[in-house]
């Protein structure tokens, strides 16, 4: 986890507009979302307006009076001391559950953390950290950041930040963020205990702007095939994407694999901009429909994109949501890309961020979006039954949907057609053109316990630090060819796991062994070569992982199908 970023991983798009423009309200309405005036930046809505006429305002006024009376009675008369701010936050949260699964309220701390995911950077010391056994470890100092310049190393234990202890008790991500982040130019003194040292050292670090990136990887798989992995649609995603595409085309790319797996979404306009890079002419990319035409918008292709011709394979899975589904839906509807993998999450609702005067935030659903063929891909929900909605992915697993294509049950009433006449479905995510089952051959209880105790990451960090001087002299090609995690080293990992209370299971270990080797090697590659990576990409890490990524390997064989699809040849078996 990068210092300054959010730990949340909800599969939902973040913003409806294309900008990070907060919307402020006066103090009188800070706790009353029913009364909020709203302004949507980016052109979807200009100005502020209440949600209805006089009758609606009168109704809201009566509700506000009742609510204020009850709070006052609790404050003055309840038998025990009560934090009314907590009661207000709770009541708002429960009220929003009557709407839809993605309208949400966040307190100021959570709102700041969530926004940080989509911003282009944050002010901090520039480390990736991990909490293990109530201790904060440096996974790696970010390349070019102030921590690296100050001499912080992978594996360092952060005992204190100024006078704030970061060891012992229950350490949470939020407290670490608070201690390490701060205005650029400000100084923080870290008390560091390094492996092999008996006494801690103090490092004075001046905080600076730390950029964050959303294009995880961008490299040539072979002489003609490019690969781009996007982890979210943030403030800088489109610029990162364009730079990656320019580089790949300069290296001779004529076909592309774009990986949107586990991408939870983000800014809508970044998604449509990227779709526009692949779709020619002025074709429709997405449209939205709200309560009235204030929230209605159609977005069309309008630029000469960098890759409007050439085979394109897009990878999605059940973690691909919102903006990811806008991109894959537009490309599928226009028969521009072969969508491969598993059915996406199914989030077709657009939220607008409303920042309240105390820094808390309401993310209010103001419209639904539709793919060019007219599909709403929002999966069904019943207001007030969030538990059922959240269990949808679990139910997919129980139905066998992750392993058998025919287990995907599309609603025959929600049938649509692409430009070329192919049948596609709405009502619950993007169904891929080519189904690739989840590879679970390596998944075992023993592996889960290793992850739970952080054994694999810790082992990789120790291996890197013990061999760093030798490894840093290698090119990545030499590293990939010669470095292996041998049986003796795997035996050491097992011993460390046993010492941490994980009972050895030989059968499960043998199933997971090759996967564990790959994970360790990938983590080592990331630590060794991160300094040489441009724009925050971890190409070496993902190159190693790809060697045992079943979806990736099968997708490499789909470019002939993608080429036929682009040229209107739809006779192949789409499953």
XYZ file of C-alpha atoms in Angstrom:
575
model
C 0.000 0.000 0.000
C 1.385 3.409 -0.890
C 1.621 5.939 1.877
C -1.204 8.382 1.377
C -3.529 6.105 -0.561
C -6.812 4.567 0.461
C -7.269 0.965 1.537
C -10.838 0.685 0.286
C -11.512 -1.602 -2.631
C -15.183 -1.238 -3.406
C -16.160 -2.225 -6.921
C -17.850 1.025 -7.850
C -17.063 4.055 -9.980
C -16.170 7.138 -8.037
C -17.365 10.240 -9.829
C -19.813 11.147 -12.540
C -18.036 14.226 -13.801
C -14.557 14.345 -15.224
C -13.014 16.591 -12.646
C -12.076 16.623 -9.010
C -14.115 19.701 -8.224
C -15.699 19.663 -4.759
C -19.188 21.025 -4.174
C -19.632 23.068 -1.008
C -22.765 23.827 0.984
C -23.413 26.276 3.769
C -23.200 25.195 7.398
C -26.943 25.054 7.844
C -27.188 22.073 5.537
C -24.022 20.200 6.439
C -25.885 17.317 8.088
C -28.966 17.408 5.890
C -28.443 15.843 2.464
C -32.182 16.241 1.778
C -31.602 20.004 1.535
C -28.381 20.059 -0.410
C -27.997 22.207 -3.475
C -25.785 20.485 -5.999
C -23.434 21.549 -8.742
C -21.903 19.103 -11.198
C -18.578 20.147 -12.675
C -17.452 19.190 -16.159
C -20.476 20.303 -18.128
C -23.100 17.754 -17.076
C -24.885 20.321 -14.967
C -24.112 24.009 -14.578
C -25.330 25.972 -11.584
C -27.061 24.734 -8.451
C -30.633 23.653 -7.994
C -32.856 22.117 -5.353
C -34.463 18.766 -6.034
C -38.005 20.019 -6.396
C -40.503 22.805 -5.989
C -42.241 24.365 -2.980
C -44.133 21.231 -2.034
C -40.904 19.236 -1.877
C -39.184 21.917 0.216
C -42.096 21.991 2.653
C -41.885 18.230 3.068
C -38.141 18.415 3.684
C -38.658 21.244 6.169
C -41.043 19.146 8.251
C -38.586 16.260 8.231
C -35.732 18.528 9.262
C -37.753 19.937 12.172
C -38.620 16.455 13.432
C -35.054 15.246 13.120
C -33.661 18.285 14.937
C -36.176 17.839 17.779
C -35.193 14.208 18.298
C -31.480 15.042 18.331
C -32.077 17.815 20.838
C -34.098 15.511 23.099
C -31.342 12.898 23.012
C -28.654 15.482 23.725
C -30.524 16.999 26.683
C -32.333 14.064 28.249
C -30.852 10.672 27.352
C -29.628 8.733 30.380
C -26.042 8.370 29.142
C -23.652 10.726 27.416
C -24.077 10.381 23.648
C -21.939 11.544 20.723
C -24.621 13.112 18.546
C -22.192 13.510 15.621
C -21.858 9.729 15.515
C -25.633 9.378 15.668
C -26.043 11.782 12.764
C -23.478 9.936 10.658
C -25.180 6.631 11.424
C -28.648 7.939 10.618
C -27.480 9.381 7.301
C -25.864 6.084 6.375
C -29.017 4.115 7.225
C -31.207 6.600 5.336
C -29.134 6.215 2.174
C -29.562 2.450 2.301
C -33.162 3.068 1.192
C -31.876 4.439 -2.126
C -29.343 2.302 -4.006
C -26.131 0.395 -3.214
C -23.815 3.137 -4.457
C -25.231 6.319 -2.953
C -22.952 6.749 0.038
C -21.917 9.083 2.835
C -18.313 9.342 4.042
C -16.952 11.130 7.075
C -14.162 13.663 6.445
C -11.339 11.170 6.999
C -12.778 8.551 4.677
C -13.630 11.187 2.075
C -10.036 12.443 1.945
C -8.701 8.893 1.625
C -11.187 8.008 -1.119
C -10.429 11.146 -3.132
C -6.708 10.396 -2.893
C -7.280 7.276 -4.989
C -8.307 9.376 -7.963
C -6.041 12.383 -7.601
C -2.754 12.667 -9.436
C -0.665 12.613 -6.288
C -0.369 13.450 -2.618
C 2.053 15.209 -0.275
C 4.052 12.765 1.795
C 7.353 10.983 2.304
C 7.024 8.530 -0.605
C 7.081 4.985 0.735
C 5.039 1.878 0.179
C 4.401 0.331 3.565
C 2.864 -2.780 5.009
C 1.566 -3.498 8.504
C 2.724 -6.854 9.845
C 2.519 -8.028 13.455
C 1.513 -4.515 14.586
C 4.673 -3.127 13.005
C 4.976 -0.777 10.032
C 7.480 -2.054 7.474
C 8.791 -0.188 4.450
C 8.062 -2.374 1.425
C 9.928 0.003 -0.846
C 10.758 3.702 -0.996
C 9.152 5.173 -4.107
C 11.669 5.906 -6.841
C 12.820 9.522 -6.817
C 10.888 10.322 -3.648
C 12.154 11.986 -0.467
C 12.418 8.713 1.478
C 14.696 7.180 -1.124
C 16.832 10.330 -1.120
C 17.064 10.197 2.674
C 18.294 6.600 2.629
C 15.187 4.676 3.705
C 15.410 1.034 2.603
C 13.072 -1.898 2.002
C 12.543 -3.836 5.211
C 13.053 -0.865 7.542
C 10.731 -0.818 10.540
C 9.141 2.583 11.205
C 8.938 2.850 14.981
C 7.893 6.503 15.241
C 6.985 9.480 13.094
C 8.017 12.511 15.147
C 6.473 11.676 18.537
C 3.754 9.372 17.176
C 4.498 5.679 17.895
C 3.852 3.331 14.980
C 4.517 0.021 16.691
C 2.637 -1.988 19.295
C -1.070 -2.064 19.962
C -3.335 -2.111 16.951
C -1.840 -0.051 14.132
C -4.256 0.897 11.337
C -3.662 2.314 7.885
C -5.396 5.565 8.755
C -3.040 6.356 11.627
C -0.020 5.655 9.422
C -1.370 7.915 6.666
C -1.937 10.698 9.175
C 1.581 10.393 10.557
C 3.415 10.234 7.237
C 1.438 12.646 5.088
C 1.686 16.407 5.386
C 2.261 19.573 3.415
C 5.133 19.526 0.998
C 8.145 21.246 2.495
C 7.294 20.135 6.024
C 9.697 17.832 7.866
C 9.057 14.598 9.704
C 11.588 12.670 11.787
C 11.286 8.907 11.379
C 12.695 6.543 13.981
C 13.880 3.546 11.932
C 15.111 0.125 13.055
C 17.024 -1.614 10.280
C 17.647 -5.348 10.093
C 21.018 -6.128 11.662
C 21.123 -2.912 13.687
C 20.792 -3.036 17.458
C 19.771 0.589 17.847
C 17.268 2.644 15.844
C 18.303 5.610 13.726
C 16.509 8.884 13.097
C 15.972 10.100 9.533
C 14.787 13.646 8.863
C 12.642 13.638 5.715
C 11.192 16.668 3.964
C 7.792 15.849 2.490
C 7.194 16.463 -1.191
C 4.571 15.878 -3.872
C 4.377 12.152 -4.598
C 2.738 11.301 -7.933
C 0.334 8.376 -8.150
C -0.189 6.317 -11.259
C -2.998 4.262 -12.730
C -1.246 2.544 -15.642
C 0.430 -0.349 -13.836
C 2.260 -1.754 -16.832
C 2.965 -0.990 -20.469
C 5.312 -3.192 -22.470
C 5.774 -5.192 -25.657
C 4.948 -8.885 -25.236
C 6.543 -9.691 -28.582
C 7.550 -7.804 -31.706
C 3.973 -6.806 -32.559
C 1.884 -7.243 -29.394
C 1.540 -4.524 -26.788
C 0.151 -4.822 -23.268
C -1.368 -2.101 -21.058
C -2.807 -2.651 -17.593
C -4.991 0.102 -16.064
C -5.841 -0.180 -12.353
C -8.395 2.685 -12.155
C -9.604 5.740 -14.081
C -8.061 8.598 -12.145
C -7.112 12.200 -12.794
C -3.977 11.265 -14.752
C -5.089 8.015 -16.424
C -5.729 9.383 -19.904
C -2.375 11.187 -20.055
C -0.585 8.066 -18.813
C -2.453 5.957 -21.357
C -1.599 8.228 -24.282
C 2.088 8.210 -23.331
C 2.047 4.416 -23.070
C 0.359 4.049 -26.452
C 2.833 6.396 -28.105
C 5.739 4.375 -26.725
C 4.262 1.021 -27.775
C 3.487 2.200 -31.291
C 7.044 3.496 -31.612
C 8.208 -0.032 -30.753
C 6.153 -1.510 -33.589
C 2.889 -2.459 -31.892
C 0.183 -3.598 -34.307
C -2.080 -5.426 -31.837
C -2.921 -4.679 -28.203
C -4.053 -6.453 -25.061
C -5.674 -3.992 -22.617
C -6.130 -5.377 -19.105
C -9.056 -3.953 -17.095
C -9.329 -6.814 -14.620
C -10.082 -5.688 -11.061
C -10.374 -2.079 -12.222
C -13.161 -0.595 -10.043
C -13.772 2.508 -12.170
C -13.302 6.223 -11.586
C -13.816 9.331 -13.681
C -16.279 8.866 -16.523
C -14.588 11.222 -18.959
C -11.242 9.445 -18.600
C -13.024 6.244 -19.586
C -14.702 7.774 -22.644
C -11.455 9.464 -23.703
C -9.708 6.105 -23.719
C -12.574 4.430 -25.597
C -12.335 7.264 -28.142
C -8.710 6.289 -28.852
C -10.002 3.031 -30.378
C -13.310 4.043 -31.983
C -13.424 5.950 -35.254
C -15.799 8.630 -36.508
C -18.377 10.223 -34.236
C -19.960 7.065 -32.833
C -21.823 7.133 -29.521
C -19.663 6.022 -26.576
C -22.111 6.233 -23.662
C -25.221 8.117 -22.590
C -26.758 8.909 -19.228
C -30.367 9.284 -18.153
C -31.470 10.873 -14.874
C -34.683 12.091 -13.230
C -34.962 14.793 -15.863
C -32.806 16.228 -18.630
C -30.491 18.056 -16.206
C -28.568 14.811 -15.856
C -28.866 13.536 -19.429
C -25.748 13.516 -21.535
C -24.511 11.801 -24.688
C -20.799 11.361 -25.311
C -19.536 10.725 -28.839
C -16.169 9.849 -30.307
C -14.592 12.983 -31.707
C -10.824 12.540 -32.054
C -8.552 10.657 -34.416
C -7.460 7.975 -31.974
C -4.042 6.372 -31.762
C -5.322 2.834 -32.372
C -8.535 2.892 -34.390
C -7.360 -0.046 -36.497
C -5.717 -3.281 -35.408
C -6.666 -6.343 -33.315
C -7.673 -5.412 -29.774
C -8.310 -7.824 -26.871
C -9.728 -6.406 -23.613
C -9.548 -8.442 -20.402
C -12.313 -8.070 -17.797
C -13.481 -9.999 -14.751
C -15.929 -9.721 -11.873
C -13.802 -6.924 -10.372
C -14.127 -4.719 -13.467
C -16.767 -2.094 -12.702
C -18.267 1.237 -13.677
C -15.817 3.153 -15.893
C -14.224 -0.169 -16.890
C -17.636 -1.321 -18.077
C -18.168 1.918 -20.005
C -14.974 1.254 -21.965
C -15.555 -2.451 -22.557
C -19.255 -1.880 -23.335
C -18.525 0.759 -25.972
C -15.819 -1.361 -27.601
C -18.062 -4.431 -27.611
C -21.132 -2.631 -28.978
C -19.124 -1.202 -31.871
C -17.465 -4.590 -32.571
C -14.095 -2.897 -32.051
C -12.569 -5.275 -29.479
C -12.818 -8.888 -28.423
C -13.821 -8.847 -24.752
C -12.276 -11.817 -22.924
C -12.441 -13.120 -19.381
C -15.463 -13.277 -17.079
C -18.642 -11.240 -16.618
C -17.954 -7.811 -15.140
C -19.334 -6.469 -11.854
C -22.469 -4.725 -13.146
C -22.473 -1.105 -11.962
C -24.475 1.175 -14.228
C -25.171 4.056 -11.815
C -23.467 7.455 -11.897
C -22.550 9.234 -8.665
C -21.999 12.934 -8.136
C -19.679 13.987 -5.274
C -21.079 16.641 -2.938
C -18.503 17.923 -0.438
C -20.089 19.201 2.774
C -18.695 22.083 4.791
C -17.125 19.823 7.443
C -15.217 17.878 4.779
C -17.569 14.896 4.700
C -18.932 13.822 1.352
C -22.169 12.583 -0.148
C -21.881 10.528 -3.320
C -25.345 10.766 -4.754
C -26.622 8.663 -7.644
C -28.036 11.094 -10.200
C -28.336 8.989 -13.352
C -27.927 5.632 -15.027
C -25.566 5.127 -17.913
C -26.188 3.081 -21.043
C -23.829 1.555 -23.583
C -24.222 2.580 -27.251
C -26.610 -0.317 -27.992
C -28.906 0.862 -25.185
C -27.801 -1.539 -22.465
C -27.950 -0.692 -18.792
C -25.446 -3.063 -17.223
C -26.542 -2.315 -13.626
C -27.242 -5.599 -11.880
C -30.553 -5.892 -9.982
C -30.826 -4.546 -6.432
C -33.532 -4.046 -3.829
C -33.184 -0.836 -1.751
C -32.382 -1.684 1.848
C -31.021 -5.123 0.994
C -27.349 -4.283 0.533
C -26.333 -7.633 1.949
C -27.940 -9.482 -0.950
C -26.345 -7.085 -3.439
C -22.902 -7.537 -1.918
C -23.259 -11.322 -1.978
C -23.787 -11.364 -5.737
C -20.178 -12.284 -6.488
C -20.343 -15.078 -3.931
C -23.520 -16.381 -5.567
C -21.833 -16.327 -8.967
C -19.156 -18.571 -7.540
C -21.693 -20.985 -6.090
C -23.454 -21.171 -9.474
C -20.164 -22.102 -11.092
C -20.075 -18.957 -13.199
C -16.350 -18.423 -12.694
C -15.572 -21.809 -14.213
C -18.307 -22.655 -16.758
C -19.461 -20.222 -19.448
C -22.973 -21.688 -19.610
C -23.481 -20.813 -15.927
C -23.835 -17.140 -16.909
C -27.600 -16.588 -16.909
C -28.443 -13.523 -18.990
C -31.994 -12.175 -19.035
C -33.428 -12.952 -22.510
C -35.674 -9.876 -22.170
C -32.591 -7.650 -22.056
C -31.222 -8.610 -25.453
C -29.455 -5.986 -27.602
C -27.388 -6.003 -30.776
C -23.983 -4.619 -31.655
C -23.296 -2.600 -34.805
C -22.640 -5.843 -36.648
C -25.711 -7.618 -35.318
C -24.125 -9.712 -32.575
C -26.357 -10.369 -29.559
C -25.288 -8.817 -26.247
C -27.130 -8.549 -22.952
C -27.864 -5.898 -20.353
C -28.946 -6.135 -16.742
C -25.838 -7.299 -14.940
C -22.383 -6.520 -16.254
C -20.597 -7.048 -19.555
C -20.644 -10.686 -20.662
C -17.358 -11.414 -22.463
C -17.237 -12.499 -26.091
C -14.767 -15.195 -25.116
C -15.084 -16.814 -21.693
C -11.909 -17.695 -19.781
C -12.520 -19.573 -16.513
C -10.815 -18.643 -13.290
C -7.721 -20.742 -12.628
C -8.076 -22.125 -9.103
C -5.627 -25.020 -9.399
C -3.140 -23.265 -7.110
C -5.636 -21.922 -4.571
C -5.370 -23.692 -1.223
C -6.058 -23.027 2.421
C -2.324 -23.201 3.077
C -1.691 -20.397 0.563
C -4.402 -18.243 2.118
C -2.725 -18.622 5.513
C 0.636 -17.615 4.031
C -0.966 -14.441 2.717
C -2.774 -13.843 5.997
C 0.510 -13.935 7.902
C 2.305 -11.941 5.177
C 4.894 -14.712 4.787
C 5.335 -14.435 1.000
C 5.901 -10.675 0.936
C 8.235 -10.829 3.940
C 10.256 -13.637 2.383
C 10.577 -11.743 -0.911
C 11.738 -8.640 0.930
C 14.387 -10.600 2.848
C 15.570 -12.332 -0.325
C 15.905 -8.989 -2.097
C 17.843 -7.347 0.712
C 20.189 -10.348 1.053
C 20.956 -10.396 -2.690
C 20.445 -6.779 -3.711
C 24.009 -5.971 -4.810
C 24.139 -8.968 -7.138
C 20.616 -8.484 -8.459
C 21.015 -4.787 -9.252
C 23.911 -5.612 -11.603
C 21.640 -7.834 -13.728
C 19.561 -6.785 -16.673
C 15.951 -7.880 -16.371
C 16.475 -10.404 -19.183
C 19.297 -12.003 -17.190
C 17.224 -11.886 -14.014
C 14.272 -13.557 -15.687
C 16.457 -16.250 -17.205
C 18.657 -17.106 -14.219
C 16.865 -16.289 -10.975
C 14.733 -19.054 -9.507
C 13.445 -19.656 -6.015
C 14.941 -23.084 -5.400
C 13.764 -25.909 -3.144
C 16.112 -24.949 -0.304
C 14.716 -21.409 -0.279
C 11.165 -22.743 -0.423
C 12.002 -24.962 2.513
C 13.132 -21.912 4.442
C 9.828 -20.209 3.679
C 7.951 -23.251 5.005
C 9.989 -23.151 8.217
C 9.199 -19.463 8.684
C 5.510 -20.185 8.110
C 5.573 -23.030 10.640
C 7.249 -20.730 13.184
C 4.339 -18.333 12.681
C 1.818 -21.022 13.546
C 0.865 -22.214 10.035
C 0.578 -25.985 10.036
C 2.337 -27.548 7.045
C 0.062 -29.329 4.575
C 2.167 -31.158 2.002
C -0.630 -31.805 -0.488
C -1.767 -28.161 -0.499
C 1.805 -26.910 -0.520
C 2.590 -28.941 -3.646
C -0.481 -27.492 -5.371
C 0.525 -23.911 -4.543
C 4.310 -24.240 -4.769
C 4.865 -22.983 -8.317
C 2.469 -20.113 -7.763
C 4.368 -19.128 -4.597
C 7.677 -19.228 -6.489
C 6.267 -16.921 -9.162
C 4.881 -14.494 -6.603
C 8.207 -14.259 -4.778
C 10.157 -13.752 -7.996
C 7.726 -11.059 -9.170
C 7.979 -9.178 -5.871
C 11.777 -9.357 -6.009
C 11.757 -8.040 -9.593
C 9.511 -5.169 -8.559
C 11.826 -4.145 -5.739
C 14.988 -4.393 -7.836
C 13.799 -2.692 -11.018
C 11.286 -0.129 -9.743
C 13.901 2.644 -9.809
C 14.355 2.218 -13.553
C 10.645 2.237 -14.330
C 9.169 5.346 -15.876
C 5.798 6.798 -14.905
C 5.421 4.489 -11.925
C 5.003 1.340 -13.991
C 5.994 -2.074 -12.680
C 6.581 -3.835 -15.988
C 9.010 -6.407 -14.625
C 6.630 -7.388 -11.835
C 3.752 -7.974 -14.269
C 5.976 -9.720 -16.824
C 6.842 -12.340 -14.205
C 3.236 -12.714 -13.053
C 2.077 -13.150 -16.648
C 4.071 -16.369 -16.938
C 1.559 -18.138 -14.680
C -1.504 -15.995 -15.489
C -3.873 -18.376 -17.245
C -6.201 -15.623 -18.529
C -3.285 -13.650 -19.952
C -1.790 -16.701 -21.653
C -5.110 -17.749 -23.221
C -5.817 -14.189 -24.355
C -2.548 -14.185 -26.304
C -4.119 -16.765 -28.609
C -7.194 -14.642 -29.373
C -5.775 -12.015 -31.703
C -6.868 -13.888 -34.843
C -10.430 -13.829 -33.486
C -10.076 -10.145 -32.626
C -8.893 -9.431 -36.156
C -11.886 -11.261 -37.649
C -14.245 -9.412 -35.317
C -12.846 -6.052 -36.390
C -13.459 -6.989 -40.026
C -17.048 -8.130 -39.510
C -16.473 -11.874 -39.391
C -18.640 -13.147 -36.525
C -18.950 -16.847 -37.384
C -16.720 -18.155 -34.590
C -18.008 -19.666 -31.375
C -18.022 -16.734 -28.968
C -17.604 -18.946 -25.897
